[in-house]
C-alpha cells in the first residue's frame, strides 16, 4: 500500500479556482491508478476523478469540464485542479490509490486513502 497526504484545501469564492495536491509514499506509486473522492456534510462519499497508470482520465458528470486530474510520477504526486467552482463542490476531498492501475470510480477498488482536506466554496 501507499501512504497518502492531501493538501491545498481551503475557502474559495464561487467561480474561483483551487488546486489540491496529494503526496504519496511508496515505491509502487507509478503502477497505481489514483483517484479523488469527496464527501459533503450529511452525504455519502462520491467519486470525483481518476487517472490510470497510463494517464487515462475519467471524471464524474458533475465536475467534467471544470476539474482536471493529473499526476507526476517523478514526484509521487497527484493533483486536482478545480475551476469555476460552485457551492455544491463544498466537501472533504480524499485522495485514494488503486493498485489495479486502470482507474475506477468504485471506492472498493481503492486500498489506500488520505485523511482528507476540506474545501469550502462561498457564494
PDB file of C-alpha atoms in Angstrom:
ATOM      1  CA  UNK A   1       0.000   0.000   0.000  1.00  0.00           C
ATOM      2  CA  UNK A   2       0.957   3.611  -0.447  1.00  0.00           C
ATOM      3  CA  UNK A   3       0.514   6.317   2.150  1.00  0.00           C
ATOM      4  CA  UNK A   4      -1.287   9.461   1.031  1.00  0.00           C
ATOM      5  CA  UNK A   5      -1.413  13.019   2.345  1.00  0.00           C
ATOM      6  CA  UNK A   6      -3.665  15.659   0.807  1.00  0.00           C
ATOM      7  CA  UNK A   7      -3.124  19.402   0.917  1.00  0.00           C
ATOM      8  CA  UNK A   8      -4.393  22.548  -0.743  1.00  0.00           C
ATOM      9  CA  UNK A   9      -7.897  22.740   0.611  1.00  0.00           C
ATOM     10  CA  UNK A  10      -9.400  25.965   1.855  1.00  0.00           C
ATOM     11  CA  UNK A  11     -12.029  28.617   1.293  1.00  0.00           C
ATOM     12  CA  UNK A  12     -12.731  29.924  -2.203  1.00  0.00           C
ATOM     13  CA  UNK A  13     -15.454  32.071  -3.707  1.00  0.00           C
ATOM     14  CA  UNK A  14     -17.875  30.667  -6.233  1.00  0.00           C
ATOM     15  CA  UNK A  15     -16.358  30.880  -9.699  1.00  0.00           C
ATOM     16  CA  UNK A  16     -12.851  30.668  -8.295  1.00  0.00           C
ATOM     17  CA  UNK A  17     -10.154  28.015  -8.531  1.00  0.00           C
ATOM     18  CA  UNK A  18      -8.262  25.764  -6.173  1.00  0.00           C
ATOM     19  CA  UNK A  19      -5.646  23.068  -6.675  1.00  0.00           C
ATOM     20  CA  UNK A  20      -5.451  20.053  -4.408  1.00  0.00           C
ATOM     21  CA  UNK A  21      -2.280  18.031  -4.070  1.00  0.00           C
ATOM     22  CA  UNK A  22      -1.746  14.506  -2.861  1.00  0.00           C
ATOM     23  CA  UNK A  23       1.697  13.280  -1.850  1.00  0.00           C
ATOM     24  CA  UNK A  24       2.246   9.548  -1.987  1.00  0.00           C
ATOM     25  CA  UNK A  25       4.939   7.469  -0.363  1.00  0.00           C
ATOM     26  CA  UNK A  26       5.860   4.039  -1.584  1.00  0.00           C
ATOM     27  CA  UNK A  27       7.863   2.637  -4.472  1.00  0.00           C
ATOM     28  CA  UNK A  28       4.873   1.353  -6.442  1.00  0.00           C
ATOM     29  CA  UNK A  29       3.167   4.715  -6.947  1.00  0.00           C
ATOM     30  CA  UNK A  30       3.576   4.713 -10.732  1.00  0.00           C
ATOM     31  CA  UNK A  31       1.751   1.391 -11.059  1.00  0.00           C
ATOM     32  CA  UNK A  32      -1.305   2.641  -9.181  1.00  0.00           C
ATOM     33  CA  UNK A  33      -4.299   4.428 -10.527  1.00  0.00           C
ATOM     34  CA  UNK A  34      -5.099   7.464  -8.416  1.00  0.00           C
ATOM     35  CA  UNK A  35      -8.471   8.902  -7.629  1.00  0.00           C
ATOM     36  CA  UNK A  36     -10.176  11.799  -5.930  1.00  0.00           C
ATOM     37  CA  UNK A  37     -13.407  11.405  -3.993  1.00  0.00           C
ATOM     38  CA  UNK A  38     -15.398  13.842  -1.922  1.00  0.00           C
ATOM     39  CA  UNK A  39     -17.896  13.776   0.910  1.00  0.00           C
ATOM     40  CA  UNK A  40     -20.276  16.632   1.576  1.00  0.00           C
ATOM     41  CA  UNK A  41     -21.871  17.073   5.017  1.00  0.00           C
ATOM     42  CA  UNK A  42     -24.587  14.521   5.588  1.00  0.00           C
ATOM     43  CA  UNK A  43     -23.905  12.738   2.304  1.00  0.00           C
ATOM     44  CA  UNK A  44     -22.060   9.664   1.163  1.00  0.00           C
ATOM     45  CA  UNK A  45     -18.594   9.838  -0.310  1.00  0.00           C
ATOM     46  CA  UNK A  46     -18.714  10.256  -4.095  1.00  0.00           C
ATOM     47  CA  UNK A  47     -16.299   9.661  -6.931  1.00  0.00           C
ATOM     48  CA  UNK A  48     -14.789  12.788  -8.497  1.00  0.00           C
ATOM     49  CA  UNK A  49     -11.993  11.793 -10.875  1.00  0.00           C
ATOM     50  CA  UNK A  50      -9.391   9.143 -11.576  1.00  0.00           C
ATOM     51  CA  UNK A  51      -6.173   8.839 -13.543  1.00  0.00           C
ATOM     52  CA  UNK A  52      -4.801   5.464 -14.542  1.00  0.00           C
ATOM     53  CA  UNK A  53      -1.193   4.348 -14.628  1.00  0.00           C
ATOM     54  CA  UNK A  54      -1.147   5.178 -18.359  1.00  0.00           C
ATOM     55  CA  UNK A  55      -2.647   8.628 -17.638  1.00  0.00           C
ATOM     56  CA  UNK A  56      -6.118   7.862 -18.930  1.00  0.00           C
ATOM     57  CA  UNK A  57      -8.573  10.046 -17.035  1.00  0.00           C
ATOM     58  CA  UNK A  58     -12.224   9.742 -16.145  1.00  0.00           C
ATOM     59  CA  UNK A  59     -14.493  12.253 -14.416  1.00  0.00           C
ATOM     60  CA  UNK A  60     -17.850  12.291 -12.747  1.00  0.00           C
ATOM     61  CA  UNK A  61     -20.503  14.160 -14.658  1.00  0.00           C
ATOM     62  CA  UNK A  62     -20.772  16.936 -12.086  1.00  0.00           C
ATOM     63  CA  UNK A  63     -17.113  18.012 -12.422  1.00  0.00           C
ATOM     64  CA  UNK A  64     -16.338  17.177 -16.048  1.00  0.00           C
ATOM     65  CA  UNK A  65     -15.139  20.260 -17.874  1.00  0.00           C
ATOM     66  CA  UNK A  66     -14.322  22.093 -14.630  1.00  0.00           C
ATOM     67  CA  UNK A  67     -11.866  19.805 -12.820  1.00  0.00           C
ATOM     68  CA  UNK A  68      -8.636  18.287 -14.122  1.00  0.00           C
ATOM     69  CA  UNK A  69      -6.733  15.416 -12.542  1.00  0.00           C
ATOM     70  CA  UNK A  70      -3.025  14.964 -13.243  1.00  0.00           C
ATOM     71  CA  UNK A  71      -0.054  13.105 -11.857  1.00  0.00           C
ATOM     72  CA  UNK A  72       3.708  13.454 -11.646  1.00  0.00           C
ATOM     73  CA  UNK A  73       5.253  10.043 -11.136  1.00  0.00           C
ATOM     74  CA  UNK A  74       8.735  11.512 -10.660  1.00  0.00           C
ATOM     75  CA  UNK A  75       7.460  13.369  -7.596  1.00  0.00           C
ATOM     76  CA  UNK A  76       4.902  10.788  -6.425  1.00  0.00           C
ATOM     77  CA  UNK A  77       2.206  13.440  -6.661  1.00  0.00           C
ATOM     78  CA  UNK A  78      -1.335  13.652  -7.939  1.00  0.00           C
ATOM     79  CA  UNK A  79      -3.273  16.872  -8.374  1.00  0.00           C
ATOM     80  CA  UNK A  80      -6.824  18.046  -8.790  1.00  0.00           C
ATOM     81  CA  UNK A  81      -7.228  21.425 -10.447  1.00  0.00           C
ATOM     82  CA  UNK A  82     -10.678  22.787  -9.719  1.00  0.00           C
ATOM     83  CA  UNK A  83     -12.003  25.703 -11.768  1.00  0.00           C
ATOM     84  CA  UNK A  84     -15.310  27.543 -11.914  1.00  0.00           C
ATOM     85  CA  UNK A  85     -16.159  26.201  -8.516  1.00  0.00           C
ATOM     86  CA  UNK A  86     -19.693  26.027  -7.208  1.00  0.00           C
ATOM     87  CA  UNK A  87     -21.201  25.940  -3.741  1.00  0.00           C
ATOM     88  CA  UNK A  88     -22.092  22.288  -4.257  1.00  0.00           C
ATOM     89  CA  UNK A  89     -18.373  21.484  -4.567  1.00  0.00           C
ATOM     90  CA  UNK A  90     -18.064  22.084  -0.805  1.00  0.00           C
ATOM     91  CA  UNK A  91     -16.857  18.829   0.730  1.00  0.00           C
ATOM     92  CA  UNK A  92     -13.954  16.977   2.248  1.00  0.00           C
ATOM     93  CA  UNK A  93     -11.806  15.757  -0.629  1.00  0.00           C
ATOM     94  CA  UNK A  94      -9.952  12.462  -0.383  1.00  0.00           C
ATOM     95  CA  UNK A  95      -7.090  11.096  -2.426  1.00  0.00           C
ATOM     96  CA  UNK A  96      -7.010   7.343  -2.970  1.00  0.00           C
ATOM     97  CA  UNK A  97      -4.774   4.738  -4.615  1.00  0.00           C
ATOM     98  CA  UNK A  98      -5.969   1.819  -6.721  1.00  0.00           C
ATOM     99  CA  UNK A  99      -3.385  -0.960  -7.043  1.00  0.00           C
ATOM    100  CA  UNK A 100      -5.106  -2.419 -10.125  1.00  0.00           C
ATOM    101  CA  UNK A 101      -3.866   0.610 -12.071  1.00  0.00           C
ATOM    102  CA  UNK A 102      -6.621   1.056 -14.618  1.00  0.00           C
ATOM    103  CA  UNK A 103      -8.645   3.749 -12.856  1.00  0.00           C
ATOM    104  CA  UNK A 104     -12.017   3.157 -11.301  1.00  0.00           C
ATOM    105  CA  UNK A 105     -14.980   5.050  -9.930  1.00  0.00           C
ATOM    106  CA  UNK A 106     -15.656   2.313  -7.370  1.00  0.00           C
ATOM    107  CA  UNK A 107     -14.422   3.053  -3.864  1.00  0.00           C
ATOM    108  CA  UNK A 108     -13.891  -0.635  -3.173  1.00  0.00           C
ATOM    109  CA  UNK A 109     -11.134  -0.755  -5.786  1.00  0.00           C
ATOM    110  CA  UNK A 110      -9.009   1.652  -3.751  1.00  0.00           C
ATOM    111  CA  UNK A 111      -6.985   0.260  -0.857  1.00  0.00           C
ATOM    112  CA  UNK A 112      -5.209   3.399   0.381  1.00  0.00           C
ATOM    113  CA  UNK A 113      -6.827   6.657   1.430  1.00  0.00           C
ATOM    114  CA  UNK A 114      -5.620  10.011   2.667  1.00  0.00           C
ATOM    115  CA  UNK A 115      -7.046  11.821   5.656  1.00  0.00           C
ATOM    116  CA  UNK A 116      -8.942  14.328   3.530  1.00  0.00           C
ATOM    117  CA  UNK A 117      -8.780  18.073   3.013  1.00  0.00           C
ATOM    118  CA  UNK A 118     -11.681  20.472   3.457  1.00  0.00           C
ATOM    119  CA  UNK A 119     -12.836  22.581   0.519  1.00  0.00           C
ATOM    120  CA  UNK A 120     -15.432  25.267   1.117  1.00  0.00           C
ATOM    121  CA  UNK A 121     -16.959  27.340  -1.672  1.00  0.00           C
ATOM    122  CA  UNK A 122     -18.686  30.521  -0.596  1.00  0.00           C
ATOM    123  CA  UNK A 123     -21.424  32.293  -2.528  1.00  0.00           C
TER     124      UNK A 123
END
